[in-house]
Short mmCIF file of C-alpha atoms in Angstrom, two decimals:
data_model
loop_
_atom_site.label_atom_id
_atom_site.label_comp_id
_atom_site.label_asym_id
_atom_site.label_seq_id
_atom_site.Cartn_x
_atom_site.Cartn_y
_atom_site.Cartn_z
CA MET A 582 -0.37 0.17 0.15
CA VAL A 583 1.65 3.74 -0.96
CA LYS A 584 2.62 5.20 2.20
CA LYS A 585 0.62 8.81 3.09
CA GLY A 586 2.74 11.74 1.74
CA SER A 587 3.93 10.01 -1.71
CA ARG A 588 0.56 8.93 -2.68
CA ALA A 589 0.19 7.89 -6.06
CA THR A 590 -2.19 9.26 -8.10
CA ILE A 591 -4.91 8.08 -9.96
CA LEU A 592 -7.74 9.50 -12.61
CA ILE A 593 -10.88 8.00 -13.48
CA ILE A 594 -13.50 8.42 -16.17
CA GLU A 595 -16.91 8.61 -15.58
CA ASP A 596 -20.34 9.94 -15.97
CA GLU A 597 -21.93 8.66 -13.96
CA ASP A 598 -21.83 10.61 -10.12
CA ASP A 599 -22.55 7.02 -8.08
CA ILE A 600 -19.93 5.56 -9.60
CA ARG A 601 -17.22 7.60 -10.52
CA THR A 602 -17.98 8.67 -6.67
CA PHE A 603 -18.02 4.82 -4.56
CA ALA A 604 -14.58 4.84 -7.18
CA SER A 605 -12.21 7.33 -5.97
CA ARG A 606 -14.31 6.58 -2.67
CA VAL A 607 -13.11 3.17 -2.43
CA LEU A 608 -9.59 4.05 -4.44
CA GLU A 609 -9.05 7.19 -1.28
CA LEU A 610 -9.25 5.06 1.50
CA GLU A 611 -6.78 2.05 -0.40
CA GLY A 612 -4.11 5.83 0.12
CA TYR A 613 -4.35 6.56 -3.78
CA GLN A 614 -4.74 10.72 -4.76
CA VAL A 615 -7.69 10.66 -6.57
CA LEU A 616 -8.43 13.35 -9.72
CA GLN A 617 -12.42 12.69 -11.36
CA ALA A 618 -13.74 13.45 -14.87
CA GLY A 619 -16.85 13.77 -16.05
CA ASP A 620 -16.20 12.77 -20.07
CA GLY A 621 -13.35 11.89 -21.62
CA ASP A 622 -12.30 15.31 -23.09
CA GLU A 623 -11.71 16.79 -19.20
CA GLY A 624 -10.11 12.82 -18.56
CA LEU A 625 -7.64 13.98 -21.44
CA LYS A 626 -6.55 16.73 -19.84
CA LEU A 627 -6.39 16.02 -16.74
CA ALA A 628 -3.96 13.10 -17.88
CA ARG A 629 -0.94 15.56 -18.99
CA GLY A 630 1.04 16.69 -16.37
CA ASN A 631 -0.74 15.52 -12.89
CA GLN A 632 1.76 12.50 -12.24
CA VAL A 633 -1.05 10.45 -13.13
CA VAL A 634 0.27 6.64 -12.43
CA LEU A 635 -3.33 4.84 -13.46
CA VAL A 636 -6.28 6.23 -14.97
CA LEU A 637 -9.72 4.30 -14.77
CA LEU A 638 -11.65 4.42 -17.19
CA ASP A 639 -15.68 4.32 -18.37
CA LEU A 640 -15.77 2.94 -21.74
CA ARG A 641 -19.66 4.72 -22.29
CA LEU A 642 -19.39 7.71 -22.20
CA PRO A 643 -20.97 11.43 -23.34
CA GLY A 644 -19.53 12.58 -26.58
CA ARG A 645 -16.16 11.05 -26.79
CA ASP A 646 -16.16 7.69 -25.34
CA GLY A 647 -14.42 5.16 -23.64
CA TRP A 648 -12.66 3.80 -26.81
CA ALA A 649 -11.98 7.23 -28.15
CA VAL A 650 -9.47 8.01 -25.30
CA LEU A 651 -7.74 4.38 -24.69
CA SER A 652 -6.56 4.90 -28.57
CA GLN A 653 -6.12 8.16 -27.85
CA MET A 654 -4.04 7.37 -25.25
CA LYS A 655 -2.24 4.94 -26.33
CA SER A 656 -0.79 6.85 -29.63
CA ASP A 657 0.39 9.91 -27.84
CA PRO A 658 3.86 9.63 -26.23
CA GLU A 659 3.40 11.46 -23.16
CA LEU A 660 0.99 8.68 -22.37
CA SER A 661 0.46 5.53 -23.64
CA SER A 662 2.91 4.08 -21.33
CA MET A 663 0.26 5.20 -18.25
CA PRO A 664 -1.80 1.86 -17.33
CA VAL A 665 -5.86 2.35 -17.90
CA VAL A 666 -7.53 0.13 -16.58
CA VAL A 667 -11.11 -0.44 -18.65
CA PHE A 668 -14.47 0.11 -16.46
CA THR A 669 -17.64 -1.16 -18.10
CA ALA A 670 -20.92 -2.69 -18.25
CA SER A 671 -20.56 -5.36 -20.87
CA ALA A 672 -19.45 -8.81 -20.36
CA ALA A 673 -18.82 -9.25 -23.90
CA THR A 674 -16.12 -11.04 -24.76
CA GLN A 675 -14.87 -9.96 -27.77
CA GLN A 676 -15.27 -6.61 -25.72
CA ARG A 677 -12.94 -7.29 -23.32
CA SER A 678 -9.96 -9.20 -25.70
CA GLN A 679 -10.94 -5.84 -28.15
CA ALA A 680 -9.80 -4.00 -24.86
CA LEU A 681 -6.83 -5.53 -23.53
CA ALA A 682 -5.74 -5.77 -27.36
CA GLY A 683 -6.32 -1.85 -27.11
CA GLY A 684 -3.41 -1.34 -24.48
CA ALA A 685 -5.79 -1.74 -21.73
CA ALA A 686 -4.30 -2.90 -18.13
CA ASP A 687 -7.63 -4.52 -16.82
CA TYR A 688 -10.90 -5.06 -17.62
CA LEU A 689 -13.45 -4.65 -15.01
CA VAL A 690 -16.80 -5.81 -15.07
CA LYS A 691 -19.66 -3.50 -13.65
CA PRO A 692 -21.14 -4.28 -10.99
CA LEU A 693 -18.08 -4.67 -8.84
CA SER A 694 -17.84 -4.39 -5.66
CA ALA A 695 -15.15 -2.74 -3.17
CA THR A 696 -12.31 -6.01 -3.43
CA SER A 697 -12.35 -6.35 -7.00
CA LEU A 698 -12.00 -2.97 -7.90
CA ARG A 699 -9.15 -2.43 -4.85
CA LYS A 700 -7.26 -6.18 -6.13
CA SER A 701 -7.23 -5.19 -9.78
CA ILE A 702 -5.14 -1.56 -9.15
CA ALA A 703 -3.02 -3.22 -6.45
CA ARG A 704 -1.70 -5.83 -9.06
CA ILE A 705 -0.98 -3.48 -11.81
CA LEU A 706 0.21 -0.82 -9.72
CA ARG A 707 2.60 -3.83 -7.43
CA MET B 130 -43.32 -34.07 -45.70
CA ALA B 131 -46.33 -32.03 -44.53
CA TYR B 132 -45.85 -28.65 -46.20
CA TYR B 133 -45.92 -30.44 -49.48
CA ARG B 134 -48.52 -32.05 -48.79
CA HIS B 135 -50.19 -27.96 -47.62
CA LEU B 136 -49.21 -26.64 -50.58
CA ALA B 137 -50.80 -28.84 -52.77
CA THR B 138 -54.20 -29.09 -51.26
CA GLU B 139 -53.68 -25.34 -51.44
CA TRP B 140 -52.83 -25.24 -55.14
CA GLU B 141 -55.88 -27.75 -55.05
CA GLU B 142 -58.95 -25.22 -53.58
CA MET B 143 -57.09 -21.93 -56.17
CA SER B 144 -58.08 -24.66 -59.15
CA ASN B 145 -61.44 -25.80 -58.25
CA LYS B 146 -62.35 -22.88 -56.70
CA ALA B 147 -63.71 -19.85 -58.99
CA VAL B 148 -60.91 -16.80 -59.02
CA ARG B 149 -62.41 -13.40 -58.19
CA VAL B 150 -61.17 -10.78 -60.13
CA LEU B 151 -62.57 -6.76 -59.66
CA LEU B 152 -62.06 -5.31 -63.03
CA ILE B 153 -61.75 -1.20 -62.37
CA GLU B 154 -62.23 -0.59 -65.78
CA ASP B 155 -64.58 2.55 -67.07
CA ASN B 156 -64.07 1.21 -71.16
CA PRO B 157 -67.50 -1.30 -71.51
CA ALA B 158 -65.21 -2.28 -74.68
CA ASP B 159 -62.30 -3.11 -72.88
CA THR B 160 -64.49 -4.84 -70.14
CA ARG B 161 -66.82 -6.71 -72.84
CA LEU B 162 -63.83 -8.03 -73.98
CA ILE B 163 -62.45 -9.52 -70.36
CA ARG B 164 -65.93 -11.00 -69.59
CA GLU B 165 -65.85 -12.75 -72.60
CA ILE B 166 -62.01 -13.93 -72.21
CA LEU B 167 -63.20 -15.21 -68.55
CA ALA B 168 -66.22 -16.73 -68.98
CA GLU B 169 -64.39 -18.62 -71.83
CA ALA B 170 -61.66 -20.04 -69.60
CA LYS B 171 -62.00 -23.16 -69.82
CA SER B 172 -58.85 -24.66 -67.42
CA SER B 173 -60.00 -22.63 -64.06
CA PRO B 174 -63.55 -20.74 -63.07
CA PHE B 175 -63.61 -17.24 -62.57
CA LYS B 176 -66.25 -15.12 -61.30
CA LEU B 177 -65.90 -11.17 -62.62
CA GLU B 178 -66.98 -7.92 -60.90
CA CYS B 179 -67.32 -4.71 -62.53
CA ALA B 180 -66.51 -1.20 -61.56
CA ASP B 181 -65.90 1.72 -63.65
CA ARG B 182 -65.00 4.52 -61.23
CA LEU B 183 -62.22 4.02 -59.01
CA ALA B 184 -64.96 4.80 -55.85
CA THR B 185 -67.16 2.04 -56.77
CA GLY B 186 -64.02 -0.32 -56.96
CA LEU B 187 -62.55 0.72 -53.74
CA ALA B 188 -65.93 0.64 -52.29
CA CYS B 189 -65.99 -2.98 -53.28
CA LEU B 190 -62.67 -4.14 -52.27
CA ALA B 191 -63.34 -2.53 -49.03
CA LYS B 192 -66.17 -5.53 -48.87
CA GLY B 193 -63.64 -8.32 -48.74
CA ARG B 194 -63.92 -11.59 -51.11
CA ILE B 195 -61.64 -10.02 -53.70
CA ASP B 196 -58.60 -12.43 -54.84
CA VAL B 197 -57.20 -10.55 -57.77
CA VAL B 198 -57.49 -6.77 -59.26
CA LEU B 199 -57.87 -5.95 -62.94
CA LEU B 200 -57.21 -2.46 -62.98
CA ASP B 201 -56.73 0.84 -65.41
CA LEU B 202 -54.85 3.58 -64.15
CA GLY B 203 -57.15 5.59 -66.62
CA LEU B 204 -60.38 6.07 -64.55
CA PRO B 205 -63.39 9.41 -64.75
CA ASP B 206 -62.34 9.88 -60.96
CA SER B 207 -58.34 8.68 -61.32
CA GLN B 208 -55.50 8.53 -63.77
CA GLY B 209 -51.55 7.41 -63.58
CA LEU B 210 -49.99 5.90 -60.54
CA SER B 211 -52.36 7.38 -58.07
CA THR B 212 -54.86 5.12 -59.21
CA LEU B 213 -52.71 2.27 -57.96
CA ALA B 214 -51.53 3.93 -54.87
CA LYS B 215 -55.60 4.29 -54.01
CA VAL B 216 -55.80 0.18 -54.27
CA GLN B 217 -52.48 -0.33 -52.13
CA ALA B 218 -54.40 2.05 -50.04
CA VAL B 219 -57.26 0.40 -49.86
CA ALA B 220 -56.46 -3.34 -50.34
CA LEU B 221 -52.07 -3.53 -48.91
CA THR B 222 -52.01 -7.54 -49.72
CA MET B 223 -54.50 -7.33 -53.51
CA PRO B 224 -52.46 -8.52 -55.79
CA VAL B 225 -52.79 -6.43 -58.62
CA VAL B 226 -52.47 -6.34 -63.00
CA VAL B 227 -52.52 -2.94 -64.01
CA LEU B 228 -54.31 -2.76 -67.56
CA THR B 229 -53.00 0.02 -69.95
CA ILE B 230 -53.49 0.75 -74.03
CA LEU B 231 -50.15 2.99 -74.43
CA ASP B 232 -47.48 0.22 -75.26
CA ASP B 233 -45.06 1.91 -72.63
CA GLU B 234 -42.20 0.11 -71.11
CA ALA B 235 -41.31 2.81 -68.88
CA LEU B 236 -44.47 3.35 -66.42
CA ALA B 237 -44.91 -1.13 -67.13
CA VAL B 238 -41.68 -1.39 -65.14
CA GLU B 239 -42.70 1.68 -62.41
CA VAL B 240 -45.63 0.12 -63.01
CA VAL B 241 -44.21 -3.20 -61.23
CA GLN B 242 -42.00 -0.84 -59.18
CA LYS B 243 -44.67 0.47 -57.29
CA GLY B 244 -46.22 -2.82 -55.70
CA ALA B 245 -48.28 -4.11 -59.50
CA GLN B 246 -47.88 -8.04 -59.44
CA ASP B 247 -48.12 -7.31 -63.38
CA TYR B 248 -48.43 -5.36 -66.54
CA LEU B 249 -51.36 -6.22 -69.85
CA VAL B 250 -51.43 -4.15 -72.75
CA LYS B 251 -54.46 -3.73 -73.56
CA GLY B 252 -55.58 -4.96 -77.69
CA GLN B 253 -52.58 -7.61 -76.55
CA VAL B 254 -54.18 -9.48 -74.30
CA ASP B 255 -55.24 -12.61 -75.83
CA SER B 256 -57.32 -15.46 -72.91
CA ASP B 257 -53.88 -17.30 -71.80
CA LEU B 258 -52.02 -14.66 -71.80
CA LEU B 259 -54.59 -12.95 -69.38
CA VAL B 260 -55.64 -16.35 -67.35
CA ARG B 261 -51.67 -17.02 -66.88
CA SER B 262 -51.34 -13.38 -65.29
CA ILE B 263 -53.66 -13.27 -63.32
CA ARG B 264 -52.68 -16.94 -61.70
CA TYR B 265 -49.06 -16.01 -61.59
CA ALA B 266 -49.92 -12.76 -59.80
CA ILE B 267 -51.99 -13.93 -57.27
CA GLU B 268 -48.65 -16.43 -56.78
CA ARG B 269 -46.37 -13.68 -56.63
CA LYS B 270 -47.83 -11.88 -54.61
CA ARG B 271 -48.85 -14.26 -52.10
CA ALA B 272 -44.50 -15.07 -51.96
CA GLU B 273 -44.13 -11.43 -51.63
CA GLU B 274 -46.30 -11.32 -48.80
CA LYS B 275 -44.81 -14.62 -46.80
CA ALA B 276 -40.92 -12.74 -47.72
CA ARG B 277 -42.64 -8.98 -46.17
CA GLN B 278 -44.20 -11.72 -43.48
CA LEU B 279 -40.23 -13.07 -42.53
CA GLU B 280 -38.63 -9.53 -42.82
CA THR B 281 -41.23 -8.07 -40.36
CA LEU B 282 -40.07 -11.21 -37.81
CA LYS B 283 -36.55 -10.80 -38.00
CA GLU B 284 -36.69 -7.00 -37.17
CA LEU B 285 -39.04 -7.73 -34.23
CA GLU B 286 -35.70 -9.99 -33.65
CA GLN B 287 -33.09 -7.25 -33.97
CA VAL B 288 -35.89 -5.03 -31.27
CA ARG B 289 -35.66 -7.93 -29.18
CA SER B 290 -32.14 -8.20 -29.65
CA GLN B 291 -31.33 -4.66 -28.96
CA LEU B 292 -33.81 -4.53 -26.37
CA LEU B 293 -31.96 -6.68 -24.06
CA ALA B 294 -28.26 -5.51 -24.33
CA ASN B 295 -29.94 -1.73 -23.68
CA VAL B 296 -32.42 -3.00 -20.25
CA SER B 297 -28.85 -5.43 -19.20
CA HIS B 298 -26.88 -1.84 -19.71
CA GLU B 299 -29.84 -0.01 -17.85
CA LEU B 300 -30.03 -2.61 -15.02
CA ARG B 301 -26.13 -2.28 -14.66
CA THR B 302 -26.19 0.99 -13.69
CA PRO B 303 -28.21 0.92 -11.02
CA LEU B 304 -26.62 -2.78 -9.56
CA THR B 305 -23.25 -0.83 -9.94
CA THR B 306 -24.47 1.45 -6.98
CA ILE B 307 -25.73 -1.52 -5.27
CA LYS B 308 -22.47 -3.65 -5.34
CA GLY B 309 -20.27 -1.27 -5.43
CA TYR B 310 -21.82 1.51 -1.86
CA SER B 311 -22.82 -1.84 -0.21
CA THR B 312 -19.53 -3.48 -0.77
CA MET B 313 -17.63 0.12 0.93
CA LEU B 314 -19.93 0.04 3.45
CA LEU B 315 -19.33 -3.53 4.07
CA ASP B 316 -15.02 -3.22 4.03
CA TYR B 317 -14.15 0.00 5.44
CA ASP B 318 -17.12 0.44 7.75
CA ARG B 319 -14.83 2.14 11.27
CA ARG B 320 -13.24 4.51 8.69
CA LEU B 321 -16.75 6.85 7.11
CA GLY B 322 -18.38 9.09 8.74
CA ARG B 323 -22.46 8.80 9.93
CA ASP B 324 -23.40 11.58 7.20
CA GLU B 325 -21.42 9.86 4.57
CA LYS B 326 -23.10 6.14 5.67
CA HIS B 327 -25.93 7.70 5.37
CA GLU B 328 -25.85 9.05 1.33
CA TYR B 329 -24.23 5.93 0.73
CA LEU B 330 -26.70 4.20 1.81
CA SER B 331 -30.08 6.49 0.38
CA ALA B 332 -27.77 6.25 -3.25
CA ILE B 333 -28.17 2.08 -2.44
CA ASP B 334 -32.11 2.95 -1.82
CA LYS B 335 -32.74 5.20 -5.24
CA ALA B 336 -30.85 2.50 -7.04
CA THR B 337 -33.05 0.01 -6.26
CA ASP B 338 -37.01 2.48 -6.73
CA ARG B 339 -34.41 3.17 -10.65
CA MET B 340 -34.27 -0.42 -11.14
CA THR B 341 -37.82 -1.46 -10.27
CA GLU B 342 -38.32 1.19 -13.12
CA LEU B 343 -37.39 -0.19 -14.96
CA VAL B 344 -39.07 -3.84 -14.38
CA ASP B 345 -42.25 -1.94 -14.38
CA HIS B 346 -41.66 -0.04 -17.84
CA LEU B 347 -40.07 -2.83 -19.37
CA LEU B 348 -43.69 -5.37 -18.31
CA ASP B 349 -45.58 -2.82 -20.01
CA ILE B 350 -43.64 -2.58 -23.19
CA THR B 351 -43.67 -6.67 -22.95
CA ARG B 352 -47.55 -6.82 -21.97
CA LEU B 353 -48.12 -4.19 -25.14
CA GLU B 354 -46.64 -5.65 -27.15
CA ALA B 355 -48.30 -8.98 -26.82
CA GLY B 356 -51.21 -7.11 -26.15
CA LEU B 357 -52.34 -8.52 -22.91
CA LEU B 358 -52.70 -4.47 -21.93
CA LYS B 359 -56.05 -3.69 -21.02
CA LEU B 360 -57.05 -0.01 -19.96
CA ASP B 361 -59.14 1.06 -17.47
CA LYS B 362 -61.09 3.58 -19.54
CA VAL B 363 -63.57 5.40 -16.16
CA PRO B 364 -64.87 9.25 -16.21
CA THR B 365 -61.15 10.47 -15.37
CA ASN B 366 -60.74 13.95 -14.60
CA ILE B 367 -57.37 15.59 -16.00
CA THR B 368 -57.38 18.79 -14.53
CA ALA B 369 -56.98 17.27 -11.29
CA LEU B 370 -54.19 14.42 -12.95
CA LEU B 371 -51.75 17.38 -14.69
CA GLN B 372 -52.08 18.99 -11.15
CA THR B 373 -50.25 15.96 -9.58
CA THR B 374 -48.43 14.73 -12.40
CA ILE B 375 -46.99 18.01 -12.67
CA ALA B 376 -46.55 18.08 -8.91
CA GLU B 377 -44.41 15.47 -8.66
CA ALA B 378 -42.48 16.37 -11.97
CA ARG B 379 -41.01 19.25 -10.06
CA LEU B 380 -40.17 17.65 -7.24
CA ARG B 381 -37.81 14.45 -8.84
CA THR B 382 -36.60 18.21 -11.62
CA PRO B 383 -36.56 20.88 -9.99
CA GLY B 384 -33.56 22.05 -11.48
CA HIS B 385 -36.56 22.79 -14.48
CA LYS B 386 -39.32 25.69 -14.18
CA ILE B 387 -42.14 23.80 -15.33
CA ILE B 388 -45.80 25.60 -16.27
CA LEU B 389 -49.21 23.18 -15.91
CA ASN B 390 -51.50 26.27 -18.30
CA GLN B 391 -54.80 24.49 -18.67
CA PRO B 392 -58.18 26.19 -18.89
CA LYS B 393 -60.59 26.48 -15.10
CA THR B 394 -63.31 24.74 -16.51
CA VAL B 395 -62.56 20.57 -15.23
CA LEU B 396 -61.08 18.86 -18.67
CA LYS B 397 -62.13 14.50 -18.46
CA LEU B 398 -62.51 12.19 -21.15
CA ASN B 399 -63.74 8.59 -20.35
CA GLY B 400 -59.94 6.85 -20.07
CA ASP B 401 -57.22 5.01 -17.98
CA GLY B 402 -55.74 8.03 -15.35
CA ARG B 403 -52.94 6.16 -14.31
CA ARG B 404 -51.92 5.27 -18.27
CA ILE B 405 -52.31 9.09 -19.34
CA ARG B 406 -50.22 9.75 -16.48
CA GLN B 407 -47.85 7.64 -17.60
CA VAL B 408 -47.74 9.39 -21.30
CA VAL B 409 -47.43 13.36 -19.61
CA ASP B 410 -45.00 12.05 -17.31
CA ASN B 411 -42.78 9.91 -20.05
CA LEU B 412 -43.32 13.40 -22.34
CA ILE B 413 -41.53 15.40 -18.75
CA ASP B 414 -38.49 12.87 -18.45
CA ASN B 415 -38.23 13.31 -22.20
CA ALA B 416 -38.36 16.90 -22.20
CA THR B 417 -36.33 17.75 -19.07
CA LYS B 418 -33.57 14.75 -20.22
CA TYR B 419 -33.00 16.51 -23.75
CA SER B 420 -32.92 20.66 -21.95
CA LYS B 421 -30.61 22.61 -20.38
CA ALA B 422 -31.42 22.96 -16.27
CA GLY B 423 -32.81 26.28 -15.89
CA SER B 424 -34.78 25.54 -18.61
CA THR B 425 -38.36 25.75 -18.89
CA VAL B 426 -41.38 22.93 -19.37
CA THR B 427 -44.49 23.88 -20.49
CA ILE B 428 -47.31 21.56 -20.34
CA GLU B 429 -50.58 23.11 -22.02
CA ALA B 430 -54.21 20.61 -21.80
CA ARG B 431 -56.90 22.16 -24.18
CA SER B 432 -60.16 20.59 -25.38
CA GLN B 433 -60.39 21.29 -29.07
CA ASP B 434 -63.45 19.75 -31.67
CA SER B 435 -63.98 16.81 -29.17
CA GLU B 436 -60.68 16.03 -28.63
CA LEU B 437 -58.66 16.65 -25.65
CA VAL B 438 -54.94 17.70 -26.47
CA ILE B 439 -51.79 18.16 -23.76
CA SER B 440 -48.64 19.35 -24.61
CA VAL B 441 -45.38 18.64 -23.64
CA ALA B 442 -43.06 22.11 -24.61
CA ASP B 443 -39.27 22.53 -23.73
CA GLN B 444 -36.47 24.27 -24.91
CA GLY B 445 -34.05 21.44 -25.45
CA ILE B 446 -31.48 20.45 -27.87
CA GLY B 447 -34.66 19.77 -30.01
CA ILE B 448 -35.18 17.37 -33.28
CA PRO B 449 -33.52 16.69 -36.81
CA ARG B 450 -35.87 17.18 -38.98
CA GLU B 451 -34.89 14.18 -40.60
CA ASN B 452 -36.16 12.24 -37.55
CA SER B 453 -38.60 14.08 -36.37
CA GLY B 454 -41.01 11.09 -38.22
CA LYS B 455 -38.75 8.73 -36.75
CA VAL B 456 -38.95 9.39 -32.65
CA PHE B 457 -41.85 7.18 -31.73
CA ASP B 458 -40.11 3.87 -33.66
CA ARG B 459 -38.91 1.53 -31.77
CA MET B 460 -36.03 0.43 -33.22
CA PHE B 461 -34.64 4.17 -34.16
CA ASN B 462 -34.52 4.46 -30.52
CA LEU B 463 -33.48 1.97 -29.34
CA GLU B 464 -30.10 2.01 -31.46
CA HIS B 465 -29.39 5.45 -31.44
CA LYS B 466 -26.45 7.20 -29.93
CA LEU B 467 -28.15 9.13 -27.70
CA THR B 468 -30.19 6.90 -26.11
CA GLN B 469 -26.59 5.27 -25.80
CA GLU B 470 -25.19 8.19 -24.08
CA THR B 471 -27.99 9.90 -22.10
CA GLY B 472 -29.22 6.38 -20.50
CA GLY B 473 -32.71 4.90 -20.76
CA LEU B 474 -34.56 1.46 -22.11
CA GLY B 475 -34.58 4.17 -24.98
CA LEU B 476 -38.70 2.63 -25.61
CA GLY B 477 -40.49 5.68 -23.13
CA LEU B 478 -41.67 7.67 -26.44
CA ALA B 479 -42.68 4.54 -28.35
CA LEU B 480 -44.55 3.20 -25.13
CA CYS B 481 -46.25 6.92 -25.87
CA LYS B 482 -47.45 6.30 -28.91
CA SER B 483 -49.36 2.83 -28.05
CA LEU B 484 -51.05 3.97 -25.01
CA VAL B 485 -52.14 6.75 -26.23
CA GLU B 486 -53.70 4.67 -29.89
CA ALA B 487 -54.83 2.59 -27.71
CA HIS B 488 -57.10 5.67 -25.87
CA GLY B 489 -57.52 6.73 -29.54
CA GLY B 490 -55.78 9.15 -29.40
CA ARG B 491 -52.64 10.39 -32.30
CA ILE B 492 -48.92 11.58 -31.27
CA TRP B 493 -46.67 13.95 -32.97
CA VAL B 494 -44.07 16.28 -32.60
CA LYS B 495 -43.19 19.60 -33.58
CA SER B 496 -39.54 20.54 -32.94
CA GLU B 497 -36.89 23.06 -33.36
CA LEU B 498 -32.99 21.74 -34.40
CA GLY B 499 -31.24 24.34 -31.35
CA ARG B 500 -34.73 25.72 -29.86
CA GLY B 501 -37.03 22.98 -28.37
CA SER B 502 -39.47 20.91 -29.18
CA VAL B 503 -43.69 20.34 -28.39
CA PHE B 504 -44.66 16.56 -27.86
CA TYR B 505 -48.66 16.77 -28.90
CA PHE B 506 -50.89 14.11 -27.69
CA ALA B 507 -55.20 14.58 -28.30
CA LEU B 508 -57.26 12.02 -26.79
CA PRO B 509 -60.87 11.39 -28.06
CA GLN B 510 -63.25 12.60 -25.61
CA GLU B 511 -66.37 10.97 -25.95
CA ALA B 512 -69.71 12.31 -24.19
CA ILE B 513 -69.82 11.50 -20.51
CA ALA B 514 -73.08 11.13 -19.12
CA GLU B 515 -74.27 14.30 -17.25
CA GLY B 516 -73.61 14.20 -13.51
CA GLU B 517 -71.17 10.31 -13.64
CA ALA B 518 -69.07 10.99 -10.89
CA TYR B 519 -65.86 11.54 -12.11
CA GLY B 520 -62.32 11.45 -10.81
CA GLU B 521 -59.06 10.89 -11.43
CA LYS B 522 -58.68 6.83 -11.56
CA GLY B 523 -58.09 4.87 -7.93
CA GLN B 524 -57.29 7.95 -5.47
CA GLN B 525 -59.70 7.25 -3.41
CA SER B 526 -59.31 3.55 -2.73
CA ASN B 527 -55.31 4.34 -2.83
CA ASN B 528 -56.29 7.71 -0.54
CA SER B 529 -57.43 5.06 1.78
CA HIS B 530 -55.04 2.37 1.94
CA HIS B 531 -52.57 4.95 2.88
CA ARG B 532 -54.53 5.98 6.19
CA GLY B 533 -55.22 1.61 6.85
#
């Protein structure tokens, strides 16, 4: 677990208020600093220059959707090494492999427990 | 095997039974010629009915008992391709053979493209040709109908699978709230403050309400499709119904200014108050969903030409002209990107349309892109006997339930 004082920053891009609050609160309780964005454009803005160590990304977003954000990040030299955990309501196998092939570090299906979220993030940032 | 036996029987029946032909033709000489040809046809019996005007022909079609139409396009009361269109409007599944004096290849193609099964040039019609053309038209139309039914089934299947995808997404959103917050409350119990816990518990509570609404909505759609949704039509006080509906809508969406304009005299009609309310609720939710907080939603009701017209106007994003005819269409909304983005099943307006039509009413929209939309629906106002008790359906009994 990350110690206080050296708090790593995680960016959450999610349009549903309740779900964004849930994910941020769990990650805060786990000792991370959290940035929140409600859509893809705002998310891409926050991803730069904030020493973000990981992005939690919803796929279904208004305007520029999560798929577009993922491919934009992976083709941008500044952002391409940042791990992206995709967070979606679709359990379709095809989408999962598409996201992983597109550079996602993990694929989390909603609904999701606090434990699953915590474990996925911890595994990637270990 | 059974299928072929069925076909064979059908064919036998067709060959033995007289084919009922309706000839719509104003030229007595042509009528006489066709009558003679059909009377002499040995291979199969024909029963001919004649009409020398389109109006007479359409009246005959409306009565049914016709297998095929022979149609002259130039009649005293209708000329050209619109003659065909008027016949199709009355009897969409009727095989039609068009007759004309012109040996016009372009018209022939057009007539067939517009849905006629065949085309005969007068003066070139002999017995074999006419009989074959009639038989062929009937068979071809039958095949076309089967193909059309198959297409409808495919479309229905598409609607179902898209609906399932939307339902699954819509259920997952509140489920995610419930699962997320409840596991958070369990895992971090000691580290969460009292107020924070309360916030999460009320979010869980709201999410369960949303799921209940979704399930109810889905059941309504299913019942409507299966024709199982029964209207409970009673004399209903629409003035009171609208007041209650709007008061609750204001609580639900405090960000919008919701205005109700209705006449001082009490509006009433014979209808299912619960369902009418559902239509108004859906239209208001639709209006607030597609317009900015702070903007105004205006609900108006008036009595006009023995109809009760209710409108819901917003100052929202509006509907592109090319889509204004499609917004009540199930598939359009199910697949539309806006539905994917804003959530919801995408069936609210389709449900409104079904509920309004079940009342014998109609629903429509006027919209300007970027300026807003006005949704209207009109319900017939049948006479309500003087002195008959009316009220918002079920209100009284509901209230006593609450008290009990």
